[in-house]
Amino acid sequence: MLDQDAPPQSPGQSAAPVSPGVGARLMRRKPVEHLVAEGGQGEGGSLRRSLGMWQLTMISIGATLGTGIFVVLGDAVPKAGPAVTLAFVIAGLTALFSALSYAELAGSIPVAGSSYSYAYATMGELVAWVCGWCLVLEYGVSVAAVAVGWGEYLNELLDGTIGVTIPSVLSSAPGEGGIINLPALIVVLLAMVFLLGGVRESARANTIMVAVKIAALVLFCAVGFMGFKSGNYEDFMPLGMAGVSAAGATLFFSYIGFDAASTAGEEAKDPKRDLPRAIMLSLIIVTVLYVLVAGVAVGAWKWTKFEGSSASLAAIMNDVSGQSFWGTLLALGAVISIASVVLTVLYGQTRVLFAMSRDGLVPKAFGKVHRKTGAPRLNTIIVSLFCGALAALIPLGKLVDATSIGTLFAFALVNIAVIVLRVRRPELERTFRVPFGPVLPVLGFLFCAYNMFSLDTVTWVVFGCWMAAGLVFYFVYGYRRSRLATAGASVASEVK
């Protein structure tokens, strides 16, 4: 690419190529057609297109449904009181606006990188890197946080069936009095084994686990409703709207999985048609179940009892029924269903890094595809070991808020990307369009910003440190190794 600001050449003097300036290189965009054309291609092999709309919907539900109800509810209720149901609605609206934007972009740019790739096509390489770095935080830390919650329900199940539990020294992070959270590490490694077998086999296992988790939550509603007391709702908003906002920001963690379907863009049979449908359908199902279960839980238990209870649904069932059988049964459902969150979110993490590797922004190891299984094996192993270490050594609460802020930032960028792509590429085929023009994407951006500023200062400090580390890595590694930087004019961006 020639520098448009270069001085004119003298007659007879050949034009020497001039490198673009730093600003132009940071803003270089990857054409949509180029993104779509290279879909599925990796180092040494290709991803396989084997997922239909049903499997994509189950991936999205699998990555979303379970975390907020089974794990984070105990943290959110003490912040909002009975108004936690309202907090779920606020978080759901934030997710809905962003989901609409995701659906439009997934139908237009059906690739594995999710919001990272959407930003690359619309706002340039630096913004894409920031978005991808946020996704690494979102998916990687989410896997760890959910794995921690899985271990707590596993102990509940063991106590109800054989009367023993894993000692706290082996089931708690060092910051919580333990040495290592062994159950959390184990569930991440089990998910790794499934993913190494290929996406089709992983999708089948996930579908079974999603069916179990929905059945478990329906069972909870049926049993919990028998202990419903309207008096538990009398002081509906004991900590005011500030408490609802804080709970909503935490609960947004519960909705992050719906975008996992968009990371399967290069393994879907008909991504332009099926991805938007899967994203919207999964979000509707999840939101309805979240609000219903939260409403029953607060009605059956005084909100002050939720403090410090990570396995609150099982405890509620035991209290209401007067016997441990129902709580044990729910714990079994939770162990299976939370495992599906670990599986699908870990899948999303590997596919985002796969796309970033193909663009040259992270090492080639993340883009190598095994010829027999069609899965990025080395990528999967590296990511699983990293997430397993986080789950084994970091307390749950710290992980949840760090995940939420990274997700909200990425979602905010997706809402902007929709508007930018409509302006720059109005002729592009769109199998789904966000209604009401730019109004809903703007609302989505504002809702994300509102929830971000509801998080505490410590979370912002952690986020700032994470972003600083990411920028250092980009300028040391990705800036010069980017394929757009090395491939020349043939794949140059549309920077004007």
XYZ file of C-alpha atoms in Angstrom:
496
model
C 0.000 0.000 0.000
C 1.347 3.440 -0.915
C 1.340 6.324 1.466
C -1.239 8.755 0.110
C 0.635 11.667 1.674
C 3.967 10.893 -0.057
C 5.470 13.713 -2.165
C 5.047 13.498 -5.960
C 7.774 11.754 -7.918
C 9.917 13.537 -10.505
C 9.331 12.639 -14.195
C 11.026 9.375 -15.029
C 11.553 8.512 -11.376
C 10.024 5.195 -10.334
C 7.684 5.252 -7.382
C 9.169 3.436 -4.421
C 6.743 1.726 -2.081
C 6.291 3.630 1.138
C 5.081 1.954 4.300
C 1.879 3.356 5.765
C 2.156 5.382 8.930
C 1.580 3.928 12.387
C -1.933 5.357 12.576
C -2.910 3.821 9.243
C -1.525 0.431 10.273
C -3.463 0.481 13.530
C -6.685 1.286 11.638
C -6.254 -1.236 8.804
C -9.396 -3.254 8.288
C -9.859 -6.774 7.022
C -12.397 -6.925 4.154
C -15.555 -8.916 4.908
C -15.103 -10.984 1.753
C -11.618 -11.988 2.862
C -12.850 -12.986 6.316
C -15.593 -15.173 4.870
C -13.421 -16.696 2.122
C -10.835 -18.049 4.555
C -13.480 -19.516 6.883
C -12.457 -22.853 8.393
C -8.884 -22.698 7.141
C -6.183 -23.404 9.687
C -2.576 -24.525 9.882
C -2.382 -28.062 8.471
C -6.132 -28.635 8.131
C -9.640 -27.196 8.177
C -12.521 -27.014 10.629
C -15.536 -29.149 9.687
C -19.004 -27.783 8.961
C -21.222 -30.177 10.903
C -23.499 -28.018 13.101
C -27.147 -27.254 12.321
C -29.408 -24.695 13.990
C -30.402 -27.070 16.791
C -26.784 -27.792 17.733
C -25.918 -24.077 17.555
C -28.846 -23.205 19.820
C -27.775 -25.876 22.298
C -24.206 -24.517 22.273
C -25.541 -21.054 23.056
C -27.867 -22.325 25.813
C -25.159 -24.634 27.114
C -22.748 -21.734 27.479
C -25.338 -19.483 29.120
C -27.929 -21.353 31.145
C -26.822 -22.442 34.567
C -24.052 -20.111 35.668
C -26.186 -17.264 37.008
C -28.772 -19.506 38.628
C -26.652 -22.327 40.001
C -23.589 -20.288 40.996
C -23.936 -16.483 40.993
C -27.450 -16.166 42.457
C -26.031 -16.438 45.967
C -23.798 -13.418 45.293
C -26.481 -11.311 43.574
C -29.419 -11.648 46.007
C -27.608 -9.996 48.974
C -26.952 -6.977 46.733
C -30.510 -6.506 45.412
C -32.793 -8.394 47.795
C -36.032 -9.699 46.245
C -35.457 -7.206 43.409
C -32.892 -9.664 42.046
C -35.626 -10.627 39.587
C -35.544 -7.035 38.320
C -31.745 -7.245 38.141
C -32.078 -10.322 35.924
C -34.416 -8.370 33.635
C -31.973 -5.429 33.420
C -29.080 -7.749 32.636
C -31.298 -9.566 30.135
C -32.210 -6.331 28.343
C -28.530 -5.449 28.090
C -27.875 -8.867 26.608
C -30.889 -8.571 24.278
C -29.729 -5.347 22.651
C -26.283 -6.818 22.150
C -27.744 -10.121 20.941
C -29.618 -8.294 18.183
C -26.344 -6.757 17.035
C -24.596 -10.119 17.255
C -27.360 -11.710 15.185
C -26.989 -9.154 12.370
C -23.207 -9.433 12.268
C -23.226 -13.230 12.545
C -25.515 -13.390 9.517
C -23.234 -11.050 7.556
C -19.790 -12.229 8.732
C -20.197 -15.906 9.752
C -16.684 -16.600 11.059
C -15.097 -18.094 14.169
C -13.755 -14.912 15.716
C -17.107 -13.564 16.953
C -16.904 -9.889 17.971
C -13.138 -9.864 17.353
C -13.702 -10.518 13.638
C -16.618 -8.062 13.485
C -14.391 -5.324 14.906
C -11.599 -6.221 12.460
C -13.945 -5.725 9.523
C -15.371 -2.424 10.771
C -13.084 -0.540 13.162
C -9.578 -1.704 12.409
C -6.857 -3.925 13.776
C -6.144 -2.178 17.081
C -9.801 -2.144 18.097
C -10.108 -5.768 16.949
C -7.143 -6.712 19.110
C -8.661 -4.958 22.135
C -11.939 -6.776 21.506
C -10.194 -10.129 21.091
C -8.189 -9.543 24.272
C -11.476 -8.855 26.090
C -12.867 -12.125 24.721
C -9.842 -13.968 26.083
C -10.725 -12.481 29.475
C -14.443 -13.214 29.018
C -14.191 -16.829 27.936
C -11.050 -17.908 29.740
C -11.957 -16.482 33.127
C -15.587 -17.559 32.717
C -14.506 -21.162 32.310
C -12.550 -20.906 35.541
C -15.372 -19.211 37.455
C -17.957 -21.769 36.384
C -15.601 -24.622 37.197
C -15.296 -23.294 40.757
C -19.093 -23.370 41.111
C -19.176 -26.892 39.711
C -16.915 -28.065 42.513
C -19.281 -26.661 45.148
C -22.252 -28.552 43.712
C -20.136 -31.694 43.433
C -19.546 -31.526 47.189
C -23.292 -31.075 47.713
C -23.923 -34.186 45.629
C -21.289 -36.258 47.413
C -22.633 -35.236 50.812
C -26.186 -36.203 49.856
C -25.280 -39.573 48.338
C -22.353 -41.070 50.236
C -22.088 -38.683 53.168
C -18.576 -37.426 52.465
C -17.170 -34.296 50.866
C -13.866 -33.322 49.353
C -11.793 -31.632 52.097
C -11.736 -27.844 51.816
C -7.969 -27.917 51.557
C -8.417 -29.694 48.188
C -11.603 -27.922 47.050
C -10.767 -24.272 47.780
C -8.390 -21.748 46.262
C -5.374 -20.605 48.315
C -7.105 -17.287 49.033
C -10.006 -19.163 50.646
C -7.992 -21.369 52.994
C -7.215 -24.227 50.643
C -4.220 -25.394 48.640
C -5.914 -26.157 45.330
C -9.476 -26.418 43.971
C -9.095 -29.913 42.576
C -12.724 -30.438 41.397
C -12.586 -27.211 39.360
C -9.404 -28.377 37.666
C -10.881 -31.808 36.953
C -14.016 -30.502 35.178
C -11.922 -28.284 32.894
C -9.724 -31.238 31.948
C -12.805 -33.386 31.276
C -14.163 -30.692 28.936
C -10.787 -30.655 27.203
C -11.050 -34.387 26.508
C -14.469 -33.926 24.857
C -13.245 -31.039 22.695
C -10.210 -32.973 21.515
C -12.587 -35.537 20.027
C -14.069 -33.003 17.589
C -16.937 -30.512 17.460
C -19.638 -33.004 16.439
C -18.998 -35.281 19.406
C -18.774 -32.305 21.759
C -22.089 -30.929 20.443
C -23.831 -34.239 21.090
C -22.585 -34.385 24.671
C -23.598 -30.764 25.204
C -27.146 -31.356 23.912
C -27.662 -34.127 26.468
C -26.331 -31.945 29.281
C -28.544 -29.005 28.257
C -31.633 -31.255 28.413
C -30.618 -32.318 31.926
C -30.102 -28.742 33.144
C -33.482 -27.558 31.847
C -35.160 -30.527 33.535
C -33.313 -29.720 36.790
C -34.486 -26.093 36.783
C -38.083 -27.064 35.998
C -37.920 -29.533 38.891
C -36.647 -26.785 41.196
C -39.558 -24.513 40.239
C -42.056 -27.288 40.925
C -40.638 -28.133 44.383
C -39.647 -24.594 45.354
C -43.084 -23.184 44.581
C -44.538 -25.336 47.359
C -42.593 -23.222 49.868
C -43.403 -19.886 48.228
C -44.205 -17.102 50.744
C -45.428 -13.782 49.406
C -44.099 -12.062 52.536
C -40.570 -12.622 51.280
C -41.293 -9.947 48.660
C -42.613 -7.268 51.034
C -39.334 -5.352 51.270
C -38.768 -5.630 47.517
C -35.807 -3.261 47.088
C -34.088 -3.065 50.508
C -30.826 -1.653 49.117
C -32.375 0.684 46.575
C -31.740 0.958 42.859
C -27.995 1.053 43.498
C -28.216 -2.493 44.825
C -30.243 -3.611 41.799
C -27.666 -2.051 39.466
C -24.782 -3.747 41.270
C -26.580 -7.090 41.140
C -27.431 -6.572 37.458
C -23.776 -5.947 36.619
C -22.796 -9.149 38.422
C -25.635 -11.136 36.860
C -24.640 -10.063 33.380
C -22.036 -12.806 33.827
C -25.008 -15.169 33.502
C -25.768 -14.054 29.948
C -22.348 -14.063 28.364
C -22.705 -17.462 26.761
C -25.172 -16.557 24.024
C -22.359 -15.252 21.844
C -20.687 -18.688 21.930
C -22.855 -19.654 18.957
C -21.193 -16.924 16.901
C -17.780 -18.528 17.486
C -19.070 -21.602 15.631
C -19.508 -19.654 12.386
C -16.928 -21.736 10.543
C -18.334 -25.081 11.727
C -22.011 -24.363 10.985
C -23.671 -25.903 7.930
C -25.641 -22.763 7.036
C -24.225 -20.012 9.253
C -25.905 -17.050 7.559
C -29.334 -18.503 8.248
C -28.805 -20.468 11.460
C -26.520 -18.267 13.580
C -28.972 -15.333 14.005
C -31.812 -17.722 14.826
C -29.759 -19.690 17.347
C -28.563 -16.538 19.132
C -32.034 -15.025 19.546
C -33.818 -18.284 20.426
C -31.271 -19.216 23.083
C -31.423 -15.808 24.748
C -35.229 -15.906 24.979
C -35.219 -19.390 26.540
C -32.488 -18.508 29.020
C -34.035 -15.212 30.151
C -37.442 -16.779 30.802
C -35.898 -19.565 32.881
C -33.643 -17.185 34.831
C -36.477 -14.871 35.863
C -38.776 -17.788 36.719
C -36.213 -19.619 38.862
C -35.041 -16.428 40.618
C -38.656 -15.505 41.398
C -39.365 -18.905 42.945
C -36.055 -18.939 44.864
C -36.638 -15.568 46.554
C -40.244 -16.484 47.260
C -39.174 -19.688 48.995
C -36.221 -18.233 50.963
C -35.793 -14.957 52.816
C -33.304 -12.907 50.809
C -30.951 -12.499 53.775
C -30.330 -16.268 53.829
C -28.559 -16.220 50.458
C -25.390 -14.612 51.825
C -22.433 -16.918 51.240
C -24.512 -19.699 49.674
C -23.160 -20.791 46.276
C -25.340 -23.929 46.163
C -28.483 -22.067 47.203
C -30.974 -23.873 44.955
C -30.162 -27.269 46.450
C -30.424 -25.818 49.968
C -33.830 -24.291 49.151
C -35.150 -27.631 47.905
C -33.954 -29.346 51.072
C -35.650 -26.713 53.262
C -38.933 -26.757 51.360
C -39.243 -30.536 51.099
C -37.835 -31.314 54.532
C -35.626 -34.020 53.095
C -32.284 -34.142 51.340
C -33.400 -36.247 48.353
C -34.616 -33.334 46.204
C -31.595 -31.200 46.946
C -29.305 -34.098 46.075
C -31.196 -34.656 42.824
C -30.841 -30.987 41.930
C -27.137 -31.106 42.799
C -26.768 -33.986 40.326
C -28.502 -31.908 37.658
C -26.273 -28.936 38.491
C -23.091 -31.012 38.272
C -24.073 -32.180 34.794
C -25.440 -28.855 33.567
C -22.613 -26.641 34.821
C -20.197 -29.008 33.099
C -21.897 -28.074 29.806
C -21.121 -24.390 30.475
C -17.458 -25.253 30.956
C -17.483 -27.313 27.744
C -19.139 -24.730 25.493
C -17.367 -21.647 26.836
C -14.021 -23.407 26.555
C -14.993 -24.212 22.958
C -15.682 -20.528 22.288
C -12.310 -19.505 23.718
C -10.403 -21.875 21.460
C -12.233 -20.654 18.332
C -11.559 -16.980 19.056
C -7.851 -17.698 19.482
C -7.983 -19.806 16.301
C -9.199 -16.768 14.348
C -6.643 -14.456 15.952
C -3.857 -16.914 15.141
C -4.913 -17.073 11.485
C -4.604 -13.288 11.368
C -1.096 -13.486 12.808
C -1.903 -11.664 16.058
C -1.186 -14.648 18.323
C 1.217 -17.563 17.746
C 0.543 -20.105 14.987
C 0.158 -22.884 17.551
C -3.410 -21.709 18.217
C -4.331 -22.131 14.539
C -3.102 -25.688 13.934
C -5.955 -28.086 13.070
C -5.751 -31.853 13.527
C -6.536 -33.535 10.199
C -8.415 -36.488 11.702
C -10.711 -34.672 14.159
C -10.894 -31.238 12.520
C -10.202 -29.674 15.949
C -7.439 -27.228 16.961
C -5.854 -29.695 19.389
C -2.810 -27.804 20.616
C -4.956 -24.686 21.039
C -7.438 -26.692 23.126
C -4.738 -28.163 25.358
C -3.033 -24.806 26.005
C -6.299 -22.997 26.776
C -7.580 -25.827 28.989
C -4.432 -25.919 31.096
C -4.506 -22.124 31.503
C -8.188 -22.069 32.510
C -7.705 -25.075 34.766
C -4.907 -23.295 36.622
C -7.123 -20.216 37.117
C -9.983 -22.371 38.408
C -7.709 -24.220 40.794
C -6.045 -21.154 42.291
C -8.373 -18.089 42.092
C -11.525 -17.498 44.261
C -14.918 -17.385 42.480
C -15.963 -13.808 43.328
C -12.860 -12.231 41.765
C -13.384 -14.229 38.593
C -17.052 -13.294 38.093
C -16.639 -9.512 38.044
C -13.507 -9.691 35.881
C -15.472 -11.722 33.343
C -18.412 -9.308 33.372
C -16.368 -6.205 32.598
C -14.512 -7.866 29.725
C -17.794 -9.106 28.265
C -19.534 -5.755 28.563
C -16.662 -4.011 26.797
C -16.718 -6.521 23.916
C -20.508 -6.259 23.615
C -20.306 -2.467 23.511
C -17.936 -2.718 20.551
C -20.306 -5.086 18.739
C -23.123 -2.548 18.991
C -20.852 0.075 17.438
C -19.714 -2.368 14.738
C -23.286 -2.829 13.484
C -23.669 0.898 12.879
C -20.239 1.228 11.253
C -20.814 -1.714 8.904
C -24.177 -0.340 7.794
C -22.539 2.966 6.892
C -19.507 1.490 5.136
C -21.126 -1.552 3.524
C -24.845 -0.845 3.039
C -24.995 -3.275 0.098
C -23.722 -6.257 2.140
C -26.130 -9.186 2.385
C -27.776 -9.349 5.802
C -29.917 -12.350 6.723
C -31.034 -10.511 9.877
C -31.279 -6.778 10.583
C -31.531 -5.076 13.964
C -34.914 -3.305 13.942
C -35.301 0.475 14.389
C -32.060 1.356 12.622
C -29.263 2.584 14.902
C -31.537 3.161 17.916
C -31.260 -0.324 19.450
C -27.490 -0.669 18.902
C -27.026 2.723 20.579
C -29.189 1.547 23.498
C -27.142 -1.634 23.647
C -23.946 0.394 23.898
C -25.409 2.623 26.626
C -26.693 -0.338 28.654
C -23.250 -1.965 28.472
C -21.580 1.258 29.618
C -24.087 1.636 32.479
C -23.406 -1.886 33.735
C -19.653 -1.430 33.433
C -19.724 1.665 35.629
C -21.782 -0.253 38.215
C -18.798 -2.518 38.889
C -16.403 -1.706 41.731
C -13.046 0.039 41.526
C -11.030 -3.130 42.076
C -12.628 -4.706 39.010
C -11.725 -1.660 36.932
C -8.129 -1.792 38.158
C -7.881 -5.476 37.198
C -9.418 -4.678 33.800
C -6.983 -1.807 33.258
C -4.003 -4.019 34.064
C -5.321 -6.717 31.727
C -5.742 -4.239 28.865
C -2.279 -2.760 29.449
C -0.752 -6.235 29.264
C -2.697 -6.891 26.072
C -1.458 -3.711 24.397
C 2.121 -4.552 25.301
C 1.711 -7.993 23.729
C 0.156 -6.496 20.589
C 2.902 -3.957 19.977
C 5.666 -6.463 20.769
C 4.185 -9.357 18.764
C 1.009 -8.784 16.738
C 1.714 -5.342 15.270
C 4.538 -6.627 13.047
C 3.355 -10.210 12.562
C -0.185 -9.328 11.491
C -1.030 -10.859 8.123
C -2.336 -7.514 6.964
C 1.074 -6.042 7.738
C 3.004 -8.733 5.855
C 0.739 -9.745 2.969
C 0.891 -6.428 1.102
C -1.728 -4.857 -1.059
C -3.478 -8.113 -1.951
C -5.097 -8.319 1.470
C -4.685 -4.726 2.502
C -7.416 -3.117 4.512
C -9.855 -0.542 3.295
C -8.245 2.308 5.216
C -8.754 5.535 3.331
